[in-house]
Amino acid sequence: MKATCILILFWPLFMLILSDESQTFKTEVKCNFTKQNYYLIPADINKEVTVLDLSYNQITLNITDTSILQMYYLLTELYLIENSVIILCNNSFGNLSNLRILNICRNSIHIIQQGAFTGLTKLQQLYLCQNKILQLNPDIFVPLKSLKLLNLQGNLISYFDVPQLFHLELIILHGNPWNCSCSLLNLQNWLNTSNVTLENENITMCSYPDILKYYSIKTVPYKAECYSKLPSPITEDLQINFQSISNSTFNSSLNNLTRNSGNVLDTNIAEDSILKN
Ligand SMILES: *[C@@H]1O[C@H](CO)[C@@H](O)[C@H](O)[C@H]1NC(C)=O
Ligand SMILES: *[C@@H]1O[C@H](CO)[C@@H](O)[C@H](O)[C@H]1NC(C)=O
Ligand SMILES: *[C@@H]1O[C@H](CO)[C@@H](O)[C@H](O)[C@H]1NC(C)=O
Ligand SMILES: *[C@@H]1O[C@H](CO)[C@@H](O)[C@H](O)[C@H]1NC(C)=O
Ligand SMILES: *[C@@H]1O[C@H](CO)[C@@H](O)[C@H](O)[C@H]1NC(C)=O
Ligand SMILES: *[C@@H]1O[C@H](CO)[C@@H](O)[C@H](O)[C@H]1NC(C)=O
Ligand SMILES: *[C@@H]1O[C@H](CO)[C@@H](O)[C@H](O)[C@H]1NC(C)=O
Ligand SMILES: *[C@@H]1O[C@H](CO)[C@@H](O)[C@H](O)[C@H]1NC(C)=O
Ligand SMILES: *[C@@H]1O[C@H](CO)[C@@H](O)[C@H](O)[C@H]1NC(C)=O
Ligand SMILES: *[C@@H]1O[C@H](CO)[C@@H](O)[C@H](O)[C@H]1NC(C)=O
Ligand SMILES: *[C@@H]1O[C@H](CO)[C@@H](O)[C@H](O)[C@H]1NC(C)=O
């Protein structure tokens, strides 16, 4: 293999003053192996690699690849654009605890196992655009405590359970066949109440039902009945106290909830969790 890794050392000016060099310089080792016809992630790359571009190959990210990837634990950026990934398996990136950017756009991913992103606690940008994702289990995002950007553009997603991504700043959702039946109201609520920006809001449109086509998922008007149908995120194991139901848009569903669970809930908390979930 032609090694095309480039080593770049950064010595920020002020650090030259400090004596302990080993702690103060940052090394970037960039390896660019785009369009090499690789079927597997090469195992003989410099172990110090921090930026690895393997785009435009035929890598499947099978178990052979993931065990090789574990060696490159200094990686901060990994690009696998236009490869042959179909399934993202559990622990695919298990040892990559330094990874900040992961780009797997333009593959054929249709299954993401629940533990696929385990270990990626520092990941800030996740690009899954132009794949064949139909459904996303919100639990897959749980390990991504630092995620700021999520790109799901150009998939087959019609419904999206609100993910628990508290630091998310930007989400890209256009090019999916959004089903703007009541079930997407939760997502709208989240888009409105969290600090996340929906990129290309105007072209992030409903595909269904026909009468709501060309409405943005962020502004599509939902009928009152949708609000009362909001699936309740409150479960029996949450210990919430309820004193009185008053003045709430969710009055009827809350009422129902209290009746059904027999629990005594606090209006504020209940409303809050409905809004935020
Ligand atoms: C790798 O090389 C390709 C083609 O020269 C370039 O487009 C791409 O940006 C490079 N990747 C990185 C991470 O610099
Ligand atoms: C992973 O994929 C490569 C290339 O398609 C193949 O050679 C290798 O045998 C596969 N490994 C496993 C464990 O299936
Ligand atoms: C996983 O990363 C650790 C450092 O965090 C490293 O010591 C270990 O060798 C890596 N595992 C493999 C299989 O390379
Ligand atoms: C993947 O990991 C999750 C837990 O994170 C586990 O529940 C699931 O069974 C695993 N799936 C496979 C196919 O190993
Ligand atoms: C949209 O969602 C509703 C309610 O979940 C369902 O009845 C309907 O079949 C879905 N439509 C499409 C095209 O998926
Ligand atoms: C949004 O950001 C503001 C200011 O940074 C913060 O006070 C607020 O708690 C954030 N809201 C949510 C829902 O994260
Ligand atoms: C989105 O659409 C609205 C109304 O059609 C328009 O006022 C606004 O400028 C558009 N925003 C962008 C970013 O195109
Ligand atoms: C979200 O905000 C839009 C305006 O930006 C509004 O039309 C819509 O009704 C709001 N939805 C919810 C559920 O608050
Ligand atoms: C009930 O809600 C209305 C409209 O949102 C508000 O004007 C009124 O003050 C509220 N009453 C109580 C008791 O909270
Ligand atoms: C909420 O429901 C209770 C019991 O059904 C009812 O008495 C009350 O008037 C309702 N409040 C609003 C604001 O709809
Ligand atoms: C209340 O609960 C019953 C059964 O538990 C259900 O059939 C009904 O649709 C619910 N009503 C609302 C407004 O959620």
PDB file of N, CA and C in Angstrom, residues 13 56 63 77 91 108 115 134 136 163 172 177 197 211 216 250 252 255 266:
ATOM      1  N   LEU A  13       1.702  29.157  19.435  1.00  0.00           N
ATOM      2  CA  LEU A  13       2.783  30.054  19.824  1.00  0.00           C
ATOM      3  C   LEU A  13       3.051  30.091  21.327  1.00  0.00           C
ATOM      4  N   TYR A  56     -15.241   6.521  -0.844  1.00  0.00           N
ATOM      5  CA  TYR A  56     -15.248   5.981  -2.206  1.00  0.00           C
ATOM      6  C   TYR A  56     -14.464   4.675  -2.324  1.00  0.00           C
ATOM      7  N   ILE A  63     -17.188  -7.254  10.862  1.00  0.00           N
ATOM      8  CA  ILE A  63     -16.471  -7.458  12.118  1.00  0.00           C
ATOM      9  C   ILE A  63     -14.947  -7.396  11.935  1.00  0.00           C
ATOM     10  N   GLU A  77     -11.275  12.048  13.371  1.00  0.00           N
ATOM     11  CA  GLU A  77     -12.198  12.172  12.239  1.00  0.00           C
ATOM     12  C   GLU A  77     -12.112  10.916  11.375  1.00  0.00           C
ATOM     13  N   ASN A  91     -21.020  -1.861  18.710  1.00  0.00           N
ATOM     14  CA  ASN A  91     -19.599  -1.638  18.988  1.00  0.00           C
ATOM     15  C   ASN A  91     -18.726  -1.458  17.756  1.00  0.00           C
ATOM     16  N   SER A 108     -25.501   2.270   2.150  1.00  0.00           N
ATOM     17  CA  SER A 108     -26.840   1.688   2.038  1.00  0.00           C
ATOM     18  C   SER A 108     -27.319   1.226   3.405  1.00  0.00           C
ATOM     19  N   GLY A 115     -26.458  -0.772  19.903  1.00  0.00           N
ATOM     20  CA  GLY A 115     -25.184  -0.386  20.492  1.00  0.00           C
ATOM     21  C   GLY A 115     -24.165   0.078  19.466  1.00  0.00           C
ATOM     22  N   LEU A 134     -34.853   3.543   7.653  1.00  0.00           N
ATOM     23  CA  LEU A 134     -36.310   3.599   7.678  1.00  0.00           C
ATOM     24  C   LEU A 134     -36.798   4.025   9.054  1.00  0.00           C
ATOM     25  N   LEU A 136     -35.423   4.735  13.312  1.00  0.00           N
ATOM     26  CA  LEU A 136     -34.304   4.932  14.232  1.00  0.00           C
ATOM     27  C   LEU A 136     -34.786   4.732  15.658  1.00  0.00           C
ATOM     28  N   PRO A 163     -35.054  12.220  20.083  1.00  0.00           N
ATOM     29  CA  PRO A 163     -33.864  11.664  20.712  1.00  0.00           C
ATOM     30  C   PRO A 163     -33.465  12.455  21.958  1.00  0.00           C
ATOM     31  N   ILE A 172     -30.427  17.931  10.588  1.00  0.00           N
ATOM     32  CA  ILE A 172     -30.753  18.038   9.167  1.00  0.00           C
ATOM     33  C   ILE A 172     -31.632  16.848   8.816  1.00  0.00           C
ATOM     34  N   PRO A 177     -39.390  10.977   3.815  1.00  0.00           N
ATOM     35  CA  PRO A 177     -40.853  11.002   3.584  1.00  0.00           C
ATOM     36  C   PRO A 177     -41.637  11.154   4.882  1.00  0.00           C
ATOM     37  N   THR A 197     -31.430  23.839  15.877  1.00  0.00           N
ATOM     38  CA  THR A 197     -31.808  24.478  14.620  1.00  0.00           C
ATOM     39  C   THR A 197     -32.081  23.398  13.590  1.00  0.00           C
ATOM     40  N   ILE A 211     -52.983  16.276   2.143  1.00  0.00           N
ATOM     41  CA  ILE A 211     -53.377  17.672   2.385  1.00  0.00           C
ATOM     42  C   ILE A 211     -52.296  18.470   3.103  1.00  0.00           C
ATOM     43  N   SER A 216     -43.851  22.480   6.073  1.00  0.00           N
ATOM     44  CA  SER A 216     -42.637  22.095   6.810  1.00  0.00           C
ATOM     45  C   SER A 216     -43.042  21.329   8.070  1.00  0.00           C
ATOM     46  N   PHE A 250     -53.159  20.065  27.505  1.00  0.00           N
ATOM     47  CA  PHE A 250     -53.116  18.604  27.523  1.00  0.00           C
ATOM     48  C   PHE A 250     -54.072  18.039  28.566  1.00  0.00           C
ATOM     49  N   SER A 252     -57.065  16.970  28.562  1.00  0.00           N
ATOM     50  CA  SER A 252     -57.794  15.725  28.355  1.00  0.00           C
ATOM     51  C   SER A 252     -56.878  14.508  28.415  1.00  0.00           C
ATOM     52  N   ASN A 255     -55.872  14.038  31.970  1.00  0.00           N
ATOM     53  CA  ASN A 255     -56.981  13.465  32.691  1.00  0.00           C
ATOM     54  C   ASN A 255     -57.032  11.965  32.534  1.00  0.00           C
ATOM     55  N   ASP A 266     -48.214  15.635  39.223  1.00  0.00           N
ATOM     56  CA  ASP A 266     -48.142  17.083  39.285  1.00  0.00           C
ATOM     57  C   ASP A 266     -48.271  17.661  37.884  1.00  0.00           C
TER      58      ASP A 266
END
